[in-house]
Amino acid sequence: MINEKNLYEKKLKMAFDKWADSYEIEVVHKLKKRGYSYEDLASTIVCKSEYKQGMKLLELGTGTGVLGGEVYKLCEADITGFDISKKMLQEAAKKNIYKNLINGNAESLPFGNQSFDIIYTGFMLHSVLDQYKALSEMKRVKTDNGKIILVDLFPLNSDIAKISRVHSEKYEYGAPSNYLLTEQLEEVIGSTGLTIYGQGQLGEDREYIHYYYIIA
Ligand SMILES: C[S@@+](CC[C@H](N)C(=O)[O-])C[C@H]1O[C@@H](n2cnc3c(N)ncnc32)[C@H](O)[C@@H]1O
């Protein structure tokens, strides 16, 4: 019998597989309409993570590699990409910038302790069912001084959060979601023993804001 967790994961894979072909055209335009770009986002990630040559990067929720491509342009880093959708990974492979591309759920990372200096993730966390588990895994696989740059969409207030399931179902090809308010995510981050060193908004205010955290 299929349990709730397996069903959630199955729906996630289906939705993102379905979106893979048209994803990039849609989202590049959407970010521009908000007043920033994937180039700007990559630059925020590289600067705020204090990247230095030779560091190993892990990108969670690679999608088609649109963000990884911009990060690579800035630093030609050694990047491992990880995503639950095989179709998204097939698109990302076409970018020819990833050292490895691995399929799986961010709740359980197939890497040893302290494998990466920098972990970054764009617009994935709201799709993760157990965000405590995913953040604990990020903590485990990053080096002691390593940084996590987490970028995601957050409902502007609790009224919007109450109906947030509809947002992903409508705009993310039927994907299930688990949106948290910024203050709720901050509590989850704290409960994993990670510390927030910086945060900020990207682009204009909407019902869902784009926001980043620098965590270590
Ligand atoms: C909205 S896309 C973002 C893609 C890319 N990071 C970007 O900035 O454009 C979210 C990606 O996260 C992946 N994803 C969602 N939930 C995941 C999970 N639990 N584990 C791993 N990948 C996941 C999806 O398959 C999808 O490719």
Tab-separated table of C-alpha atoms and ligand atoms in Angstrom:
chain	number	residue	atom	x	y	z
A	1	MET	CA	0.000	0.000	0.000
A	2	ILE	CA	1.280	3.471	-0.886
A	3	ASN	CA	1.726	5.722	2.185
A	4	GLU	CA	1.371	9.508	2.389
A	5	LYS	CA	5.127	10.159	1.999
A	6	ASN	CA	5.441	7.929	-1.067
A	7	LEU	CA	2.366	9.479	-2.652
A	8	TYR	CA	3.735	12.999	-2.052
A	9	GLU	CA	7.064	12.006	-3.635
A	10	LYS	CA	5.338	10.375	-6.606
A	11	LYS	CA	3.280	13.526	-7.253
A	12	LEU	CA	6.416	15.713	-6.978
A	13	LYS	CA	8.291	13.640	-9.543
A	14	MET	CA	5.331	13.630	-11.931
A	15	ALA	CA	4.820	17.393	-11.713
A	16	PHE	CA	8.466	18.374	-12.185
A	17	ASP	CA	9.006	15.784	-14.930
A	18	LYS	CA	6.036	17.312	-16.764
A	19	TRP	CA	7.395	20.862	-16.287
A	20	ALA	CA	10.983	20.125	-17.406
A	21	ASP	CA	10.552	20.976	-21.133
A	22	SER	CA	9.054	24.431	-20.655
A	23	TYR	CA	10.486	25.306	-17.211
A	24	GLU	CA	13.366	27.527	-18.196
A	25	ILE	CA	11.524	29.770	-20.649
A	26	GLU	CA	8.818	30.405	-18.048
A	27	VAL	CA	10.984	31.110	-15.012
A	28	VAL	CA	13.656	33.307	-16.600
A	29	HIS	CA	10.836	35.614	-17.676
A	30	LYS	CA	9.124	35.441	-14.259
A	31	LEU	CA	12.264	36.533	-12.406
A	32	LYS	CA	12.793	39.444	-14.814
A	33	LYS	CA	9.199	40.569	-14.170
A	34	ARG	CA	10.042	40.669	-10.452
A	35	GLY	CA	12.973	42.959	-11.132
A	36	TYR	CA	15.967	40.633	-10.949
A	37	SER	CA	17.559	37.780	-12.877
A	38	TYR	CA	19.255	34.398	-12.537
A	39	GLU	CA	22.554	36.235	-13.121
A	40	ASP	CA	21.806	38.407	-10.058
A	41	LEU	CA	20.807	35.348	-8.030
A	42	ALA	CA	24.011	33.487	-8.965
A	43	SER	CA	26.068	36.522	-8.043
A	44	THR	CA	24.342	36.691	-4.619
A	45	ILE	CA	25.108	32.997	-4.061
A	46	VAL	CA	28.764	33.236	-5.075
A	47	CYS	CA	29.419	36.445	-3.075
A	48	LYS	CA	27.477	35.571	0.080
A	49	SER	CA	28.929	32.064	0.266
A	50	GLU	CA	32.434	33.581	0.085
A	51	TYR	CA	33.381	31.112	-2.629
A	52	LYS	CA	37.082	30.493	-3.118
A	53	GLN	CA	38.744	28.575	-5.918
A	54	GLY	CA	38.793	24.822	-5.354
A	55	MET	CA	35.697	24.714	-3.138
A	56	LYS	CA	33.170	21.929	-3.755
A	57	LEU	CA	29.554	22.984	-4.350
A	58	LEU	CA	26.310	21.040	-4.028
A	59	GLU	CA	23.189	22.391	-5.761
A	60	LEU	CA	19.934	20.923	-4.437
A	61	GLY	CA	16.900	21.056	-6.723
A	62	THR	CA	18.944	21.744	-9.835
A	63	GLY	CA	15.979	21.827	-12.162
A	64	THR	CA	17.177	22.432	-15.731
A	65	GLY	CA	20.444	23.936	-14.506
A	66	VAL	CA	19.455	27.530	-15.221
A	67	LEU	CA	20.868	28.706	-11.878
A	68	GLY	CA	23.870	26.353	-11.926
A	69	GLY	CA	24.767	27.633	-15.386
A	70	GLU	CA	24.998	31.210	-14.083
A	71	VAL	CA	26.975	30.136	-10.991
A	72	TYR	CA	29.408	28.265	-13.242
A	73	LYS	CA	29.877	31.311	-15.480
A	74	LEU	CA	31.035	33.272	-12.432
A	75	CYS	CA	33.452	30.790	-10.881
A	76	GLU	CA	33.800	27.605	-12.985
A	77	ALA	CA	33.337	25.675	-9.753
A	78	ASP	CA	33.118	21.943	-9.165
A	79	ILE	CA	29.299	21.589	-8.840
A	80	THR	CA	27.322	18.449	-8.014
A	81	GLY	CA	23.662	18.744	-8.963
A	82	PHE	CA	20.870	16.848	-7.203
A	83	ASP	CA	17.174	16.649	-8.091
A	84	ILE	CA	14.152	14.411	-7.556
A	85	SER	CA	13.056	14.723	-11.217
A	86	LYS	CA	14.948	12.667	-13.789
A	87	LYS	CA	13.570	14.813	-16.623
A	88	MET	CA	14.905	17.996	-14.970
A	89	LEU	CA	18.299	16.301	-14.596
A	90	GLN	CA	18.286	15.338	-18.288
A	91	GLU	CA	17.843	19.031	-19.132
A	92	ALA	CA	20.552	20.036	-16.639
A	93	ALA	CA	22.986	17.546	-18.230
A	94	LYS	CA	22.735	19.477	-21.514
A	95	LYS	CA	24.404	22.469	-19.812
A	96	ASN	CA	27.661	20.471	-19.526
A	97	ILE	CA	28.704	22.274	-16.363
A	98	TYR	CA	27.975	19.782	-13.585
A	99	LYS	CA	30.645	17.421	-12.289
A	100	ASN	CA	27.911	14.935	-11.237
A	101	LEU	CA	24.129	14.885	-11.511
A	102	ILE	CA	22.344	12.712	-8.990
A	103	ASN	CA	18.695	11.750	-8.695
A	104	GLY	CA	17.083	11.583	-5.253
A	105	ASN	CA	15.089	13.264	-2.498
A	106	ALA	CA	16.829	16.063	-0.567
A	107	GLU	CA	15.490	14.517	2.657
A	108	SER	CA	18.149	11.816	2.346
A	109	LEU	CA	21.423	12.805	0.683
A	110	PRO	CA	23.707	10.043	-0.665
A	111	PHE	CA	26.921	11.850	0.345
A	112	GLY	CA	29.375	11.373	3.188
A	113	ASN	CA	29.696	13.775	6.113
A	114	GLN	CA	31.401	17.104	5.319
A	115	SER	CA	31.565	16.494	1.544
A	116	PHE	CA	30.819	20.068	0.354
A	117	ASP	CA	32.079	23.576	1.167
A	118	ILE	CA	28.963	25.303	-0.183
A	119	ILE	CA	25.410	24.036	-0.554
A	120	TYR	CA	22.882	26.178	-2.385
A	121	THR	CA	19.292	25.647	-3.353
A	122	GLY	CA	16.857	27.800	-5.324
A	123	PHE	CA	13.083	27.469	-5.049
A	124	MET	CA	13.105	23.838	-3.889
A	125	LEU	CA	12.549	23.842	-0.152
A	126	HIS	CA	8.818	24.641	-0.306
A	127	SER	CA	8.395	21.339	-2.203
A	128	VAL	CA	10.135	19.273	0.474
A	129	LEU	CA	7.781	17.396	2.797
A	130	ASP	CA	10.151	17.138	5.789
A	131	GLN	CA	12.193	20.339	5.756
A	132	TYR	CA	13.800	19.609	9.135
A	133	LYS	CA	15.214	16.404	7.664
A	134	ALA	CA	16.482	18.152	4.500
A	135	LEU	CA	18.188	20.905	6.537
A	136	SER	CA	19.726	18.325	8.889
A	137	GLU	CA	21.104	16.492	5.868
A	138	MET	CA	22.570	19.755	4.502
A	139	LYS	CA	24.205	20.312	7.897
A	140	ARG	CA	25.666	16.792	7.844
A	141	VAL	CA	27.160	16.964	4.330
A	142	LYS	CA	28.664	20.464	4.607
A	143	THR	CA	32.130	21.079	6.028
A	144	ASP	CA	32.349	22.634	9.520
A	145	ASN	CA	32.969	26.093	8.051
A	146	GLY	CA	30.763	25.419	5.036
A	147	LYS	CA	27.835	27.656	4.099
A	148	ILE	CA	24.298	26.972	2.961
A	149	ILE	CA	22.560	29.534	0.744
A	150	LEU	CA	18.859	28.861	0.741
A	151	VAL	CA	16.622	30.754	-1.674
A	152	ASP	CA	12.890	30.195	-1.810
A	153	LEU	CA	9.386	31.579	-2.152
A	154	PHE	CA	7.580	32.501	1.073
A	155	PRO	CA	3.929	33.498	1.562
A	156	LEU	CA	3.785	37.155	2.582
A	157	ASN	CA	1.431	36.496	5.504
A	158	SER	CA	-0.494	33.741	7.271
A	159	ASP	CA	-3.701	34.307	5.242
A	160	ILE	CA	-1.801	33.578	2.025
A	161	ALA	CA	-0.021	30.663	3.733
A	162	LYS	CA	-3.410	29.078	4.572
A	163	ILE	CA	-4.178	28.625	0.877
A	164	SER	CA	-0.606	27.995	-0.267
A	165	ARG	CA	-1.271	24.466	-1.495
A	166	VAL	CA	-3.263	25.970	-4.363
A	167	HIS	CA	-0.264	28.058	-5.463
A	168	SER	CA	1.980	25.123	-6.343
A	169	GLU	CA	-0.851	23.067	-7.726
A	170	LYS	CA	-1.670	25.959	-10.068
A	171	TYR	CA	1.812	27.193	-10.979
A	172	GLU	CA	3.987	24.087	-10.508
A	173	TYR	CA	2.181	21.521	-12.647
A	174	GLY	CA	0.218	20.009	-9.766
A	175	ALA	CA	3.210	19.624	-7.440
A	176	PRO	CA	2.336	19.206	-3.763
A	177	SER	CA	3.935	21.812	-1.483
A	178	ASN	CA	4.707	22.643	2.101
A	179	TYR	CA	5.190	26.419	2.231
A	180	LEU	CA	6.400	27.931	5.494
A	181	LEU	CA	6.357	31.566	6.547
A	182	THR	CA	9.867	33.029	6.971
A	183	GLU	CA	9.488	32.972	10.769
A	184	GLN	CA	8.448	29.300	10.681
A	185	LEU	CA	11.446	28.350	8.543
A	186	GLU	CA	13.737	30.311	10.876
A	187	GLU	CA	12.472	28.141	13.757
A	188	VAL	CA	13.127	24.948	11.781
A	189	ILE	CA	16.650	26.155	10.903
A	190	GLY	CA	17.320	26.907	14.589
A	191	SER	CA	16.045	23.473	15.654
A	192	THR	CA	18.643	21.737	13.446
A	193	GLY	CA	21.462	23.562	15.248
A	194	LEU	CA	22.258	25.685	12.182
A	195	THR	CA	22.655	29.473	12.530
A	196	ILE	CA	21.394	32.215	10.219
A	197	TYR	CA	24.157	34.726	9.372
A	198	GLY	CA	22.344	36.814	6.794
A	199	GLN	CA	19.088	37.145	4.906
A	200	GLY	CA	17.380	39.362	2.363
A	201	GLN	CA	14.667	39.780	-0.222
A	202	LEU	CA	15.172	39.476	-3.962
A	203	GLY	CA	12.927	41.403	-6.325
A	204	GLU	CA	9.592	43.069	-5.682
A	205	ASP	CA	6.908	42.310	-3.100
A	206	ARG	CA	4.211	39.917	-4.277
A	207	GLU	CA	1.896	37.503	-2.452
A	208	TYR	CA	4.954	35.206	-2.350
A	209	ILE	CA	8.279	36.936	-1.789
A	210	HIS	CA	11.662	35.642	-2.986
A	211	TYR	CA	13.962	35.528	0.015
A	212	TYR	CA	17.412	34.123	0.812
A	213	TYR	CA	19.171	32.910	3.943
A	214	ILE	CA	22.881	32.454	4.552
A	215	ILE	CA	23.245	29.640	7.040
A	216	ALA	CA	26.152	27.843	8.677
B	1	LIG	C1	11.040	25.308	-8.934
B	1	LIG	S1	12.321	24.233	-9.437
B	1	LIG	C2	13.795	25.202	-9.183
B	1	LIG	C3	14.903	24.833	-10.131
B	1	LIG	C4	16.171	25.699	-10.039
B	1	LIG	N1	16.789	25.574	-8.753
B	1	LIG	C5	15.876	27.137	-10.316
B	1	LIG	O1	16.255	27.982	-9.505
B	1	LIG	O2	15.296	27.452	-11.345
B	1	LIG	C6	12.400	23.102	-8.079
B	1	LIG	C7	13.279	21.905	-8.377
B	1	LIG	O3	13.451	21.172	-7.159
B	1	LIG	C8	13.233	19.797	-7.399
B	1	LIG	N2	12.730	19.202	-6.141
B	1	LIG	C9	11.532	19.417	-5.563
B	1	LIG	N3	11.435	18.727	-4.418
B	1	LIG	C10	12.610	18.053	-4.273
B	1	LIG	C11	13.114	17.162	-3.288
B	1	LIG	N4	12.387	16.817	-2.220
B	1	LIG	N5	14.356	16.661	-3.452
B	1	LIG	C12	15.104	17.003	-4.541
B	1	LIG	N6	14.673	17.832	-5.512
B	1	LIG	C13	13.443	18.363	-5.376
B	1	LIG	C14	12.228	19.754	-8.542
B	1	LIG	O4	12.277	18.535	-9.248
B	1	LIG	C15	12.650	20.941	-9.385
B	1	LIG	O5	13.589	20.587	-10.366
